[in-house]
Amino acid sequence: MMIVRSTLATLVTLGALAGCAATTPPPGDPPVREPEGSCRAEPGQRFVGMRASAEVGAQMLAATGARLLRWVPPRTAVTMDFNPSRLTVSYDDNSIISTVSCT
């Protein structure tokens, strides 16, 4: 029984120390990679004030370079996670686009 406790204590200690191990980054600058489908909100601003529709949504995707379109109805909560390829479009009770953002 004493050997089991001693072995268990050693394993726990080694596990805790492993979490403290330092890692060194590779030499040189890390590669920079642009995310696929990066959204650009500026070209989408021209759609503010237009009526939300599937046709306008397709035009917005083409104009902004986004791959995903998220429609946000009035008084709707949405997640705040960032997705560089997502265009978020909010509209009012009359289906008029009020905001366009890349989130």
PDB file of N, CA and C in Angstrom:
ATOM      1  N   MET A   1       0.823  -1.183   0.000  1.00  0.00           N
ATOM      2  CA  MET A   1       0.000   0.000   0.000  1.00  0.00           C
ATOM      3  C   MET A   1       0.871   1.253   0.000  1.00  0.00           C
ATOM      4  N   MET A   2       1.981   1.202   0.737  1.00  0.00           N
ATOM      5  CA  MET A   2       2.892   2.340   0.822  1.00  0.00           C
ATOM      6  C   MET A   2       3.533   2.622  -0.534  1.00  0.00           C
ATOM      7  N   ILE A   3       3.847   1.570  -1.291  1.00  0.00           N
ATOM      8  CA  ILE A   3       4.463   1.729  -2.606  1.00  0.00           C
ATOM      9  C   ILE A   3       3.473   2.386  -3.563  1.00  0.00           C
ATOM     10  N   VAL A   4       2.212   2.003  -3.507  1.00  0.00           N
ATOM     11  CA  VAL A   4       1.190   2.577  -4.377  1.00  0.00           C
ATOM     12  C   VAL A   4       1.046   4.069  -4.095  1.00  0.00           C
ATOM     13  N   ARG A   5       1.006   4.464  -2.830  1.00  0.00           N
ATOM     14  CA  ARG A   5       0.881   5.876  -2.473  1.00  0.00           C
ATOM     15  C   ARG A   5       2.107   6.653  -2.944  1.00  0.00           C
ATOM     16  N   SER A   6       3.278   6.071  -2.758  1.00  0.00           N
ATOM     17  CA  SER A   6       4.515   6.732  -3.164  1.00  0.00           C
ATOM     18  C   SER A   6       4.551   6.915  -4.681  1.00  0.00           C
ATOM     19  N   THR A   7       4.165   5.886  -5.419  1.00  0.00           N
ATOM     20  CA  THR A   7       4.137   5.964  -6.881  1.00  0.00           C
ATOM     21  C   THR A   7       3.106   6.986  -7.344  1.00  0.00           C
ATOM     22  N   LEU A   8       1.955   6.989  -6.720  1.00  0.00           N
ATOM     23  CA  LEU A   8       0.900   7.934  -7.060  1.00  0.00           C
ATOM     24  C   LEU A   8       1.351   9.372  -6.783  1.00  0.00           C
ATOM     25  N   ALA A   9       1.992   9.592  -5.667  1.00  0.00           N
ATOM     26  CA  ALA A   9       2.484  10.926  -5.330  1.00  0.00           C
ATOM     27  C   ALA A   9       3.535  11.378  -6.337  1.00  0.00           C
ATOM     28  N   THR A  10       4.400  10.482  -6.768  1.00  0.00           N
ATOM     29  CA  THR A  10       5.421  10.819  -7.758  1.00  0.00           C
ATOM     30  C   THR A  10       4.773  11.193  -9.090  1.00  0.00           C
ATOM     31  N   LEU A  11       3.774  10.432  -9.512  1.00  0.00           N
ATOM     32  CA  LEU A  11       3.089  10.716 -10.771  1.00  0.00           C
ATOM     33  C   LEU A  11       2.375  12.063 -10.728  1.00  0.00           C
ATOM     34  N   VAL A  12       1.742  12.376  -9.622  1.00  0.00           N
ATOM     35  CA  VAL A  12       1.051  13.654  -9.476  1.00  0.00           C
ATOM     36  C   VAL A  12       2.049  14.799  -9.530  1.00  0.00           C
ATOM     37  N   THR A  13       3.182  14.645  -8.860  1.00  0.00           N
ATOM     38  CA  THR A  13       4.208  15.683  -8.865  1.00  0.00           C
ATOM     39  C   THR A  13       4.777  15.880 -10.257  1.00  0.00           C
ATOM     40  N   LEU A  14       5.063  14.799 -10.966  1.00  0.00           N
ATOM     41  CA  LEU A  14       5.587  14.906 -12.326  1.00  0.00           C
ATOM     42  C   LEU A  14       4.569  15.551 -13.265  1.00  0.00           C
ATOM     43  N   GLY A  15       3.318  15.219 -13.091  1.00  0.00           N
ATOM     44  CA  GLY A  15       2.274  15.823 -13.912  1.00  0.00           C
ATOM     45  C   GLY A  15       2.180  17.322 -13.675  1.00  0.00           C
ATOM     46  N   ALA A  16       2.277  17.738 -12.427  1.00  0.00           N
ATOM     47  CA  ALA A  16       2.230  19.163 -12.106  1.00  0.00           C
ATOM     48  C   ALA A  16       3.437  19.883 -12.685  1.00  0.00           C
ATOM     49  N   LEU A  17       4.606  19.291 -12.615  1.00  0.00           N
ATOM     50  CA  LEU A  17       5.810  19.912 -13.160  1.00  0.00           C
ATOM     51  C   LEU A  17       5.779  19.970 -14.684  1.00  0.00           C
ATOM     52  N   ALA A  18       5.161  19.008 -15.309  1.00  0.00           N
ATOM     53  CA  ALA A  18       5.079  19.005 -16.774  1.00  0.00           C
ATOM     54  C   ALA A  18       4.304  20.219 -17.267  1.00  0.00           C
ATOM     55  N   GLY A  19       3.333  20.665 -16.501  1.00  0.00           N
ATOM     56  CA  GLY A  19       2.575  21.856 -16.875  1.00  0.00           C
ATOM     57  C   GLY A  19       3.405  23.119 -16.803  1.00  0.00           C
ATOM     58  N   CYS A  20       4.511  23.095 -16.107  1.00  0.00           N
ATOM     59  CA  CYS A  20       5.387  24.258 -15.971  1.00  0.00           C
ATOM     60  C   CYS A  20       6.514  24.256 -16.977  1.00  0.00           C
ATOM     61  N   ALA A  21       6.612  23.236 -17.792  1.00  0.00           N
ATOM     62  CA  ALA A  21       7.719  23.135 -18.742  1.00  0.00           C
ATOM     63  C   ALA A  21       7.662  24.281 -19.734  1.00  0.00           C
ATOM     64  N   ALA A  22       8.814  24.880 -19.992  1.00  0.00           N
ATOM     65  CA  ALA A  22       8.894  25.998 -20.930  1.00  0.00           C
ATOM     66  C   ALA A  22       9.036  25.468 -22.345  1.00  0.00           C
ATOM     67  N   THR A  23       8.411  26.150 -23.271  1.00  0.00           N
ATOM     68  CA  THR A  23       8.575  25.802 -24.673  1.00  0.00           C
ATOM     69  C   THR A  23       9.211  26.988 -25.371  1.00  0.00           C
ATOM     70  N   THR A  24      10.044  26.704 -26.316  1.00  0.00           N
ATOM     71  CA  THR A  24      10.690  27.783 -27.055  1.00  0.00           C
ATOM     72  C   THR A  24      10.099  27.840 -28.449  1.00  0.00           C
ATOM     73  N   PRO A  25       9.773  29.057 -28.925  1.00  0.00           N
ATOM     74  CA  PRO A  25       9.210  29.166 -30.268  1.00  0.00           C
ATOM     75  C   PRO A  25      10.271  28.879 -31.318  1.00  0.00           C
ATOM     76  N   PRO A  26       9.872  28.461 -32.499  1.00  0.00           N
ATOM     77  CA  PRO A  26      10.848  28.208 -33.551  1.00  0.00           C
ATOM     78  C   PRO A  26      11.512  29.519 -33.960  1.00  0.00           C
ATOM     79  N   PRO A  27      12.741  29.450 -34.448  1.00  0.00           N
ATOM     80  CA  PRO A  27      13.439  30.685 -34.838  1.00  0.00           C
ATOM     81  C   PRO A  27      12.760  31.347 -36.033  1.00  0.00           C
ATOM     82  N   GLY A  28      12.921  32.654 -36.140  1.00  0.00           N
ATOM     83  CA  GLY A  28      12.357  33.401 -37.263  1.00  0.00           C
ATOM     84  C   GLY A  28      10.944  33.876 -36.968  1.00  0.00           C
ATOM     85  N   ASP A  29      10.406  34.617 -37.895  1.00  0.00           N
ATOM     86  CA  ASP A  29       9.046  35.134 -37.745  1.00  0.00           C
ATOM     87  C   ASP A  29       8.036  34.040 -38.041  1.00  0.00           C
ATOM     88  N   PRO A  30       6.953  34.003 -37.267  1.00  0.00           N
ATOM     89  CA  PRO A  30       5.924  33.010 -37.561  1.00  0.00           C
ATOM     90  C   PRO A  30       5.227  33.375 -38.876  1.00  0.00           C
ATOM     91  N   PRO A  31       4.777  32.381 -39.614  1.00  0.00           N
ATOM     92  CA  PRO A  31       4.100  32.682 -40.882  1.00  0.00           C
ATOM     93  C   PRO A  31       2.779  33.404 -40.623  1.00  0.00           C
ATOM     94  N   VAL A  32       2.474  34.362 -41.460  1.00  0.00           N
ATOM     95  CA  VAL A  32       1.221  35.098 -41.356  1.00  0.00           C
ATOM     96  C   VAL A  32       0.291  34.558 -42.421  1.00  0.00           C
ATOM     97  N   ARG A  33      -0.897  34.194 -41.994  1.00  0.00           N
ATOM     98  CA  ARG A  33      -1.862  33.630 -42.927  1.00  0.00           C
ATOM     99  C   ARG A  33      -3.159  34.407 -42.808  1.00  0.00           C
ATOM    100  N   GLU A  34      -3.638  34.926 -43.908  1.00  0.00           N
ATOM    101  CA  GLU A  34      -4.917  35.616 -43.919  1.00  0.00           C
ATOM    102  C   GLU A  34      -6.031  34.576 -43.825  1.00  0.00           C
ATOM    103  N   PRO A  35      -7.030  34.832 -42.986  1.00  0.00           N
ATOM    104  CA  PRO A  35      -8.136  33.882 -42.890  1.00  0.00           C
ATOM    105  C   PRO A  35      -8.920  33.837 -44.199  1.00  0.00           C
ATOM    106  N   GLU A  36      -9.384  32.655 -44.548  1.00  0.00           N
ATOM    107  CA  GLU A  36     -10.174  32.509 -45.760  1.00  0.00           C
ATOM    108  C   GLU A  36     -11.487  33.256 -45.617  1.00  0.00           C
ATOM    109  N   GLY A  37     -11.930  33.856 -46.701  1.00  0.00           N
ATOM    110  CA  GLY A  37     -13.223  34.517 -46.696  1.00  0.00           C
ATOM    111  C   GLY A  37     -13.271  35.741 -45.815  1.00  0.00           C
ATOM    112  N   SER A  38     -12.171  36.460 -45.699  1.00  0.00           N
ATOM    113  CA  SER A  38     -12.157  37.637 -44.836  1.00  0.00           C
ATOM    114  C   SER A  38     -13.232  38.619 -45.270  1.00  0.00           C
ATOM    115  N   CYS A  39     -13.994  39.074 -44.319  1.00  0.00           N
ATOM    116  CA  CYS A  39     -15.104  40.001 -44.536  1.00  0.00           C
ATOM    117  C   CYS A  39     -14.596  41.437 -44.478  1.00  0.00           C
ATOM    118  N   ARG A  40     -15.083  42.265 -45.383  1.00  0.00           N
ATOM    119  CA  ARG A  40     -14.787  43.697 -45.376  1.00  0.00           C
ATOM    120  C   ARG A  40     -16.109  44.439 -45.236  1.00  0.00           C
ATOM    121  N   ALA A  41     -16.330  45.081 -44.109  1.00  0.00           N
ATOM    122  CA  ALA A  41     -17.616  45.718 -43.820  1.00  0.00           C
ATOM    123  C   ALA A  41     -17.868  46.979 -44.640  1.00  0.00           C
ATOM    124  N   GLU A  42     -16.823  47.706 -44.984  1.00  0.00           N
ATOM    125  CA  GLU A  42     -16.998  48.998 -45.668  1.00  0.00           C
ATOM    126  C   GLU A  42     -17.861  48.903 -46.928  1.00  0.00           C
ATOM    127  N   PRO A  43     -17.617  47.959 -47.838  1.00  0.00           N
ATOM    128  CA  PRO A  43     -18.468  47.880 -49.034  1.00  0.00           C
ATOM    129  C   PRO A  43     -19.932  47.535 -48.710  1.00  0.00           C
ATOM    130  N   GLY A  44     -20.166  46.943 -47.550  1.00  0.00           N
ATOM    131  CA  GLY A  44     -21.528  46.578 -47.162  1.00  0.00           C
ATOM    132  C   GLY A  44     -22.351  47.731 -46.627  1.00  0.00           C
ATOM    133  N   GLN A  45     -21.703  48.842 -46.333  1.00  0.00           N
ATOM    134  CA  GLN A  45     -22.428  49.975 -45.750  1.00  0.00           C
ATOM    135  C   GLN A  45     -23.434  50.579 -46.729  1.00  0.00           C
ATOM    136  N   ARG A  46     -23.233  50.368 -48.016  1.00  0.00           N
ATOM    137  CA  ARG A  46     -24.170  50.932 -48.990  1.00  0.00           C
ATOM    138  C   ARG A  46     -25.536  50.254 -48.947  1.00  0.00           C
ATOM    139  N   PHE A  47     -25.634  49.125 -48.254  1.00  0.00           N
ATOM    140  CA  PHE A  47     -26.898  48.410 -48.153  1.00  0.00           C
ATOM    141  C   PHE A  47     -27.750  48.868 -46.974  1.00  0.00           C
ATOM    142  N   VAL A  48     -27.182  49.670 -46.082  1.00  0.00           N
ATOM    143  CA  VAL A  48     -27.944  50.194 -44.949  1.00  0.00           C
ATOM    144  C   VAL A  48     -29.074  51.050 -45.504  1.00  0.00           C
ATOM    145  N   GLY A  49     -30.282  50.795 -45.006  1.00  0.00           N
ATOM    146  CA  GLY A  49     -31.466  51.507 -45.476  1.00  0.00           C
ATOM    147  C   GLY A  49     -32.263  50.737 -46.517  1.00  0.00           C
ATOM    148  N   MET A  50     -31.676  49.645 -47.041  1.00  0.00           N
ATOM    149  CA  MET A  50     -32.385  48.818 -48.026  1.00  0.00           C
ATOM    150  C   MET A  50     -33.218  47.760 -47.303  1.00  0.00           C
ATOM    151  N   ARG A  51     -34.197  47.213 -47.996  1.00  0.00           N
ATOM    152  CA  ARG A  51     -35.026  46.148 -47.432  1.00  0.00           C
ATOM    153  C   ARG A  51     -34.259  44.825 -47.480  1.00  0.00           C
ATOM    154  N   ALA A  52     -34.246  44.113 -46.369  1.00  0.00           N
ATOM    155  CA  ALA A  52     -33.557  42.826 -46.281  1.00  0.00           C
ATOM    156  C   ALA A  52     -34.282  41.792 -47.136  1.00  0.00           C
ATOM    157  N   SER A  53     -33.508  41.079 -47.947  1.00  0.00           N
ATOM    158  CA  SER A  53     -34.066  40.014 -48.782  1.00  0.00           C
ATOM    159  C   SER A  53     -32.940  39.058 -49.141  1.00  0.00           C
ATOM    160  N   ALA A  54     -33.310  37.916 -49.680  1.00  0.00           N
ATOM    161  CA  ALA A  54     -32.306  36.934 -50.092  1.00  0.00           C
ATOM    162  C   ALA A  54     -31.431  37.512 -51.205  1.00  0.00           C
ATOM    163  N   GLU A  55     -32.026  38.263 -52.125  1.00  0.00           N
ATOM    164  CA  GLU A  55     -31.270  38.857 -53.222  1.00  0.00           C
ATOM    165  C   GLU A  55     -30.261  39.881 -52.693  1.00  0.00           C
ATOM    166  N   VAL A  56     -30.690  40.742 -51.776  1.00  0.00           N
ATOM    167  CA  VAL A  56     -29.788  41.730 -51.182  1.00  0.00           C
ATOM    168  C   VAL A  56     -28.692  41.022 -50.386  1.00  0.00           C
ATOM    169  N   GLY A  57     -29.044  39.947 -49.684  1.00  0.00           N
ATOM    170  CA  GLY A  57     -28.055  39.176 -48.935  1.00  0.00           C
ATOM    171  C   GLY A  57     -26.965  38.634 -49.834  1.00  0.00           C
ATOM    172  N   ALA A  58     -27.348  38.100 -50.990  1.00  0.00           N
ATOM    173  CA  ALA A  58     -26.362  37.577 -51.947  1.00  0.00           C
ATOM    174  C   ALA A  58     -25.467  38.701 -52.457  1.00  0.00           C
ATOM    175  N   GLN A  59     -26.051  39.870 -52.719  1.00  0.00           N
ATOM    176  CA  GLN A  59     -25.265  41.021 -53.169  1.00  0.00           C
ATOM    177  C   GLN A  59     -24.288  41.467 -52.082  1.00  0.00           C
ATOM    178  N   MET A  60     -24.729  41.423 -50.830  1.00  0.00           N
ATOM    179  CA  MET A  60     -23.873  41.815 -49.716  1.00  0.00           C
ATOM    180  C   MET A  60     -22.692  40.866 -49.562  1.00  0.00           C
ATOM    181  N   LEU A  61     -22.939  39.572 -49.704  1.00  0.00           N
ATOM    182  CA  LEU A  61     -21.848  38.596 -49.625  1.00  0.00           C
ATOM    183  C   LEU A  61     -20.826  38.860 -50.724  1.00  0.00           C
ATOM    184  N   ALA A  62     -21.296  39.115 -51.924  1.00  0.00           N
ATOM    185  CA  ALA A  62     -20.380  39.374 -53.035  1.00  0.00           C
ATOM    186  C   ALA A  62     -19.588  40.660 -52.809  1.00  0.00           C
ATOM    187  N   ALA A  63     -20.245  41.689 -52.299  1.00  0.00           N
ATOM    188  CA  ALA A  63     -19.586  42.984 -52.110  1.00  0.00           C
ATOM    189  C   ALA A  63     -18.555  42.967 -50.986  1.00  0.00           C
ATOM    190  N   THR A  64     -18.824  42.203 -49.930  1.00  0.00           N
ATOM    191  CA  THR A  64     -17.955  42.229 -48.752  1.00  0.00           C
ATOM    192  C   THR A  64     -16.903  41.129 -48.728  1.00  0.00           C
ATOM    193  N   GLY A  65     -17.067  40.113 -49.561  1.00  0.00           N
ATOM    194  CA  GLY A  65     -16.127  39.001 -49.552  1.00  0.00           C
ATOM    195  C   GLY A  65     -16.380  37.998 -48.437  1.00  0.00           C
ATOM    196  N   ALA A  66     -17.452  38.173 -47.688  1.00  0.00           N
ATOM    197  CA  ALA A  66     -17.785  37.249 -46.600  1.00  0.00           C
ATOM    198  C   ALA A  66     -18.274  35.924 -47.172  1.00  0.00           C
ATOM    199  N   ARG A  67     -18.094  34.875 -46.415  1.00  0.00           N
ATOM    200  CA  ARG A  67     -18.598  33.556 -46.824  1.00  0.00           C
ATOM    201  C   ARG A  67     -19.892  33.210 -46.114  1.00  0.00           C
ATOM    202  N   LEU A  68     -20.118  33.804 -44.950  1.00  0.00           N
ATOM    203  CA  LEU A  68     -21.320  33.522 -44.162  1.00  0.00           C
ATOM    204  C   LEU A  68     -22.100  34.806 -43.961  1.00  0.00           C
ATOM    205  N   LEU A  69     -23.420  34.692 -43.975  1.00  0.00           N
ATOM    206  CA  LEU A  69     -24.285  35.837 -43.725  1.00  0.00           C
ATOM    207  C   LEU A  69     -25.185  35.512 -42.541  1.00  0.00           C
ATOM    208  N   ARG A  70     -25.153  36.385 -41.545  1.00  0.00           N
ATOM    209  CA  ARG A  70     -26.003  36.191 -40.359  1.00  0.00           C
ATOM    210  C   ARG A  70     -26.991  37.354 -40.304  1.00  0.00           C
ATOM    211  N   TRP A  71     -28.278  37.036 -40.493  1.00  0.00           N
ATOM    212  CA  TRP A  71     -29.344  38.022 -40.366  1.00  0.00           C
ATOM    213  C   TRP A  71     -29.722  38.117 -38.900  1.00  0.00           C
ATOM    214  N   VAL A  72     -29.852  39.324 -38.380  1.00  0.00           N
ATOM    215  CA  VAL A  72     -30.210  39.523 -36.972  1.00  0.00           C
ATOM    216  C   VAL A  72     -31.519  40.305 -36.907  1.00  0.00           C
ATOM    217  N   PRO A  73     -32.620  39.625 -36.592  1.00  0.00           N
ATOM    218  CA  PRO A  73     -33.905  40.302 -36.462  1.00  0.00           C
ATOM    219  C   PRO A  73     -33.917  41.249 -35.260  1.00  0.00           C
ATOM    220  N   PRO A  74     -34.900  42.138 -35.197  1.00  0.00           N
ATOM    221  CA  PRO A  74     -34.986  43.066 -34.060  1.00  0.00           C
ATOM    222  C   PRO A  74     -35.105  42.323 -32.728  1.00  0.00           C
ATOM    223  N   ARG A  75     -34.492  42.892 -31.711  1.00  0.00           N
ATOM    224  CA  ARG A  75     -34.559  42.374 -30.333  1.00  0.00           C
ATOM    225  C   ARG A  75     -34.068  40.931 -30.215  1.00  0.00           C
ATOM    226  N   THR A  76     -33.051  40.596 -30.980  1.00  0.00           N
ATOM    227  CA  THR A  76     -32.498  39.242 -30.955  1.00  0.00           C
ATOM    228  C   THR A  76     -31.075  39.274 -30.414  1.00  0.00           C
ATOM    229  N   ALA A  77     -30.789  38.408 -29.471  1.00  0.00           N
ATOM    230  CA  ALA A  77     -29.430  38.281 -28.935  1.00  0.00           C
ATOM    231  C   ALA A  77     -28.628  37.381 -29.865  1.00  0.00           C
ATOM    232  N   VAL A  78     -27.374  37.727 -30.053  1.00  0.00           N
ATOM    233  CA  VAL A  78     -26.484  36.907 -30.884  1.00  0.00           C
ATOM    234  C   VAL A  78     -25.187  36.657 -30.130  1.00  0.00           C
ATOM    235  N   THR A  79     -24.495  35.616 -30.526  1.00  0.00           N
ATOM    236  CA  THR A  79     -23.210  35.314 -29.903  1.00  0.00           C
ATOM    237  C   THR A  79     -22.201  36.377 -30.290  1.00  0.00           C
ATOM    238  N   MET A  80     -21.215  36.587 -29.433  1.00  0.00           N
ATOM    239  CA  MET A  80     -20.205  37.599 -29.679  1.00  0.00           C
ATOM    240  C   MET A  80     -18.890  36.988 -30.157  1.00  0.00           C
ATOM    241  N   ASP A  81     -18.913  35.723 -30.548  1.00  0.00           N
ATOM    242  CA  ASP A  81     -17.695  35.109 -31.056  1.00  0.00           C
ATOM    243  C   ASP A  81     -17.328  35.741 -32.396  1.00  0.00           C
ATOM    244  N   PHE A  82     -16.042  35.892 -32.632  1.00  0.00           N
ATOM    245  CA  PHE A  82     -15.579  36.524 -33.860  1.00  0.00           C
ATOM    246  C   PHE A  82     -15.339  35.483 -34.929  1.00  0.00           C
ATOM    247  N   ASN A  83     -15.878  35.737 -36.110  1.00  0.00           N
ATOM    248  CA  ASN A  83     -15.649  34.885 -37.263  1.00  0.00           C
ATOM    249  C   ASN A  83     -15.244  35.799 -38.417  1.00  0.00           C
ATOM    250  N   PRO A  84     -13.993  35.752 -38.867  1.00  0.00           N
ATOM    251  CA  PRO A  84     -13.521  36.691 -39.878  1.00  0.00           C
ATOM    252  C   PRO A  84     -14.194  36.542 -41.234  1.00  0.00           C
ATOM    253  N   SER A  85     -14.935  35.482 -41.445  1.00  0.00           N
ATOM    254  CA  SER A  85     -15.589  35.290 -42.734  1.00  0.00           C
ATOM    255  C   SER A  85     -17.102  35.502 -42.650  1.00  0.00           C
ATOM    256  N   ARG A  86     -17.581  36.089 -41.537  1.00  0.00           N
ATOM    257  CA  ARG A  86     -19.027  36.251 -41.353  1.00  0.00           C
ATOM    258  C   ARG A  86     -19.444  37.722 -41.427  1.00  0.00           C
ATOM    259  N   LEU A  87     -20.503  37.971 -42.180  1.00  0.00           N
ATOM    260  CA  LEU A  87     -21.132  39.281 -42.256  1.00  0.00           C
ATOM    261  C   LEU A  87     -22.397  39.232 -41.414  1.00  0.00           C
ATOM    262  N   THR A  88     -22.519  40.152 -40.472  1.00  0.00           N
ATOM    263  CA  THR A  88     -23.700  40.220 -39.616  1.00  0.00           C
ATOM    264  C   THR A  88     -24.524  41.432 -40.033  1.00  0.00           C
ATOM    265  N   VAL A  89     -25.803  41.186 -40.342  1.00  0.00           N
ATOM    266  CA  VAL A  89     -26.687  42.239 -40.826  1.00  0.00           C
ATOM    267  C   VAL A  89     -27.903  42.306 -39.909  1.00  0.00           C
ATOM    268  N   SER A  90     -28.095  43.458 -39.281  1.00  0.00           N
ATOM    269  CA  SER A  90     -29.261  43.680 -38.419  1.00  0.00           C
ATOM    270  C   SER A  90     -30.294  44.478 -39.195  1.00  0.00           C
ATOM    271  N   TYR A  91     -31.571  44.181 -38.919  1.00  0.00           N
ATOM    272  CA  TYR A  91     -32.647  44.918 -39.574  1.00  0.00           C
ATOM    273  C   TYR A  91     -33.743  45.225 -38.564  1.00  0.00           C
ATOM    274  N   ASP A  92     -34.605  46.190 -38.907  1.00  0.00           N
ATOM    275  CA  ASP A  92     -35.640  46.631 -37.976  1.00  0.00           C
ATOM    276  C   ASP A  92     -36.959  45.888 -38.219  1.00  0.00           C
ATOM    277  N   ASP A  93     -38.013  46.338 -37.549  1.00  0.00           N
ATOM    278  CA  ASP A  93     -39.325  45.679 -37.654  1.00  0.00           C
ATOM    279  C   ASP A  93     -39.908  45.739 -39.053  1.00  0.00           C
ATOM    280  N   ASN A  94     -39.434  46.677 -39.864  1.00  0.00           N
ATOM    281  CA  ASN A  94     -39.923  46.801 -41.243  1.00  0.00           C
ATOM    282  C   ASN A  94     -38.995  46.128 -42.248  1.00  0.00           C
ATOM    283  N   SER A  95     -38.080  45.308 -41.762  1.00  0.00           N
ATOM    284  CA  SER A  95     -37.080  44.593 -42.569  1.00  0.00           C
ATOM    285  C   SER A  95     -36.120  45.530 -43.292  1.00  0.00           C
ATOM    286  N   ILE A  96     -35.877  46.697 -42.717  1.00  0.00           N
ATOM    287  CA  ILE A  96     -34.931  47.646 -43.270  1.00  0.00           C
ATOM    288  C   ILE A  96     -33.581  47.432 -42.582  1.00  0.00           C
ATOM    289  N   ILE A  97     -32.530  47.256 -43.367  1.00  0.00           N
ATOM    290  CA  ILE A  97     -31.192  46.999 -42.831  1.00  0.00           C
ATOM    291  C   ILE A  97     -30.715  48.230 -42.063  1.00  0.00           C
ATOM    292  N   SER A  98     -30.299  47.976 -40.799  1.00  0.00           N
ATOM    293  CA  SER A  98     -29.852  49.081 -39.943  1.00  0.00           C
ATOM    294  C   SER A  98     -28.349  49.071 -39.689  1.00  0.00           C
ATOM    295  N   THR A  99     -27.737  47.897 -39.602  1.00  0.00           N
ATOM    296  CA  THR A  99     -26.285  47.815 -39.399  1.00  0.00           C
ATOM    297  C   THR A  99     -25.699  46.652 -40.190  1.00  0.00           C
ATOM    298  N   VAL A 100     -24.456  46.848 -40.616  1.00  0.00           N
ATOM    299  CA  VAL A 100     -23.700  45.834 -41.330  1.00  0.00           C
ATOM    300  C   VAL A 100     -22.321  45.785 -40.699  1.00  0.00           C
ATOM    301  N   SER A 101     -21.914  44.608 -40.224  1.00  0.00           N
ATOM    302  CA  SER A 101     -20.593  44.484 -39.604  1.00  0.00           C
ATOM    303  C   SER A 101     -20.014  43.104 -39.872  1.00  0.00           C
ATOM    304  N   CYS A 102     -18.728  43.036 -39.750  1.00  0.00           N
ATOM    305  CA  CYS A 102     -18.023  41.756 -39.900  1.00  0.00           C
ATOM    306  C   CYS A 102     -17.701  41.247 -38.495  1.00  0.00           C
ATOM    307  N   THR A 103     -18.427  40.257 -38.048  1.00  0.00           N
ATOM    308  CA  THR A 103     -18.223  39.690 -36.709  1.00  0.00           C
ATOM    309  C   THR A 103     -18.418  38.205 -36.715  1.00  0.00           C
TER     310      THR A 103
END
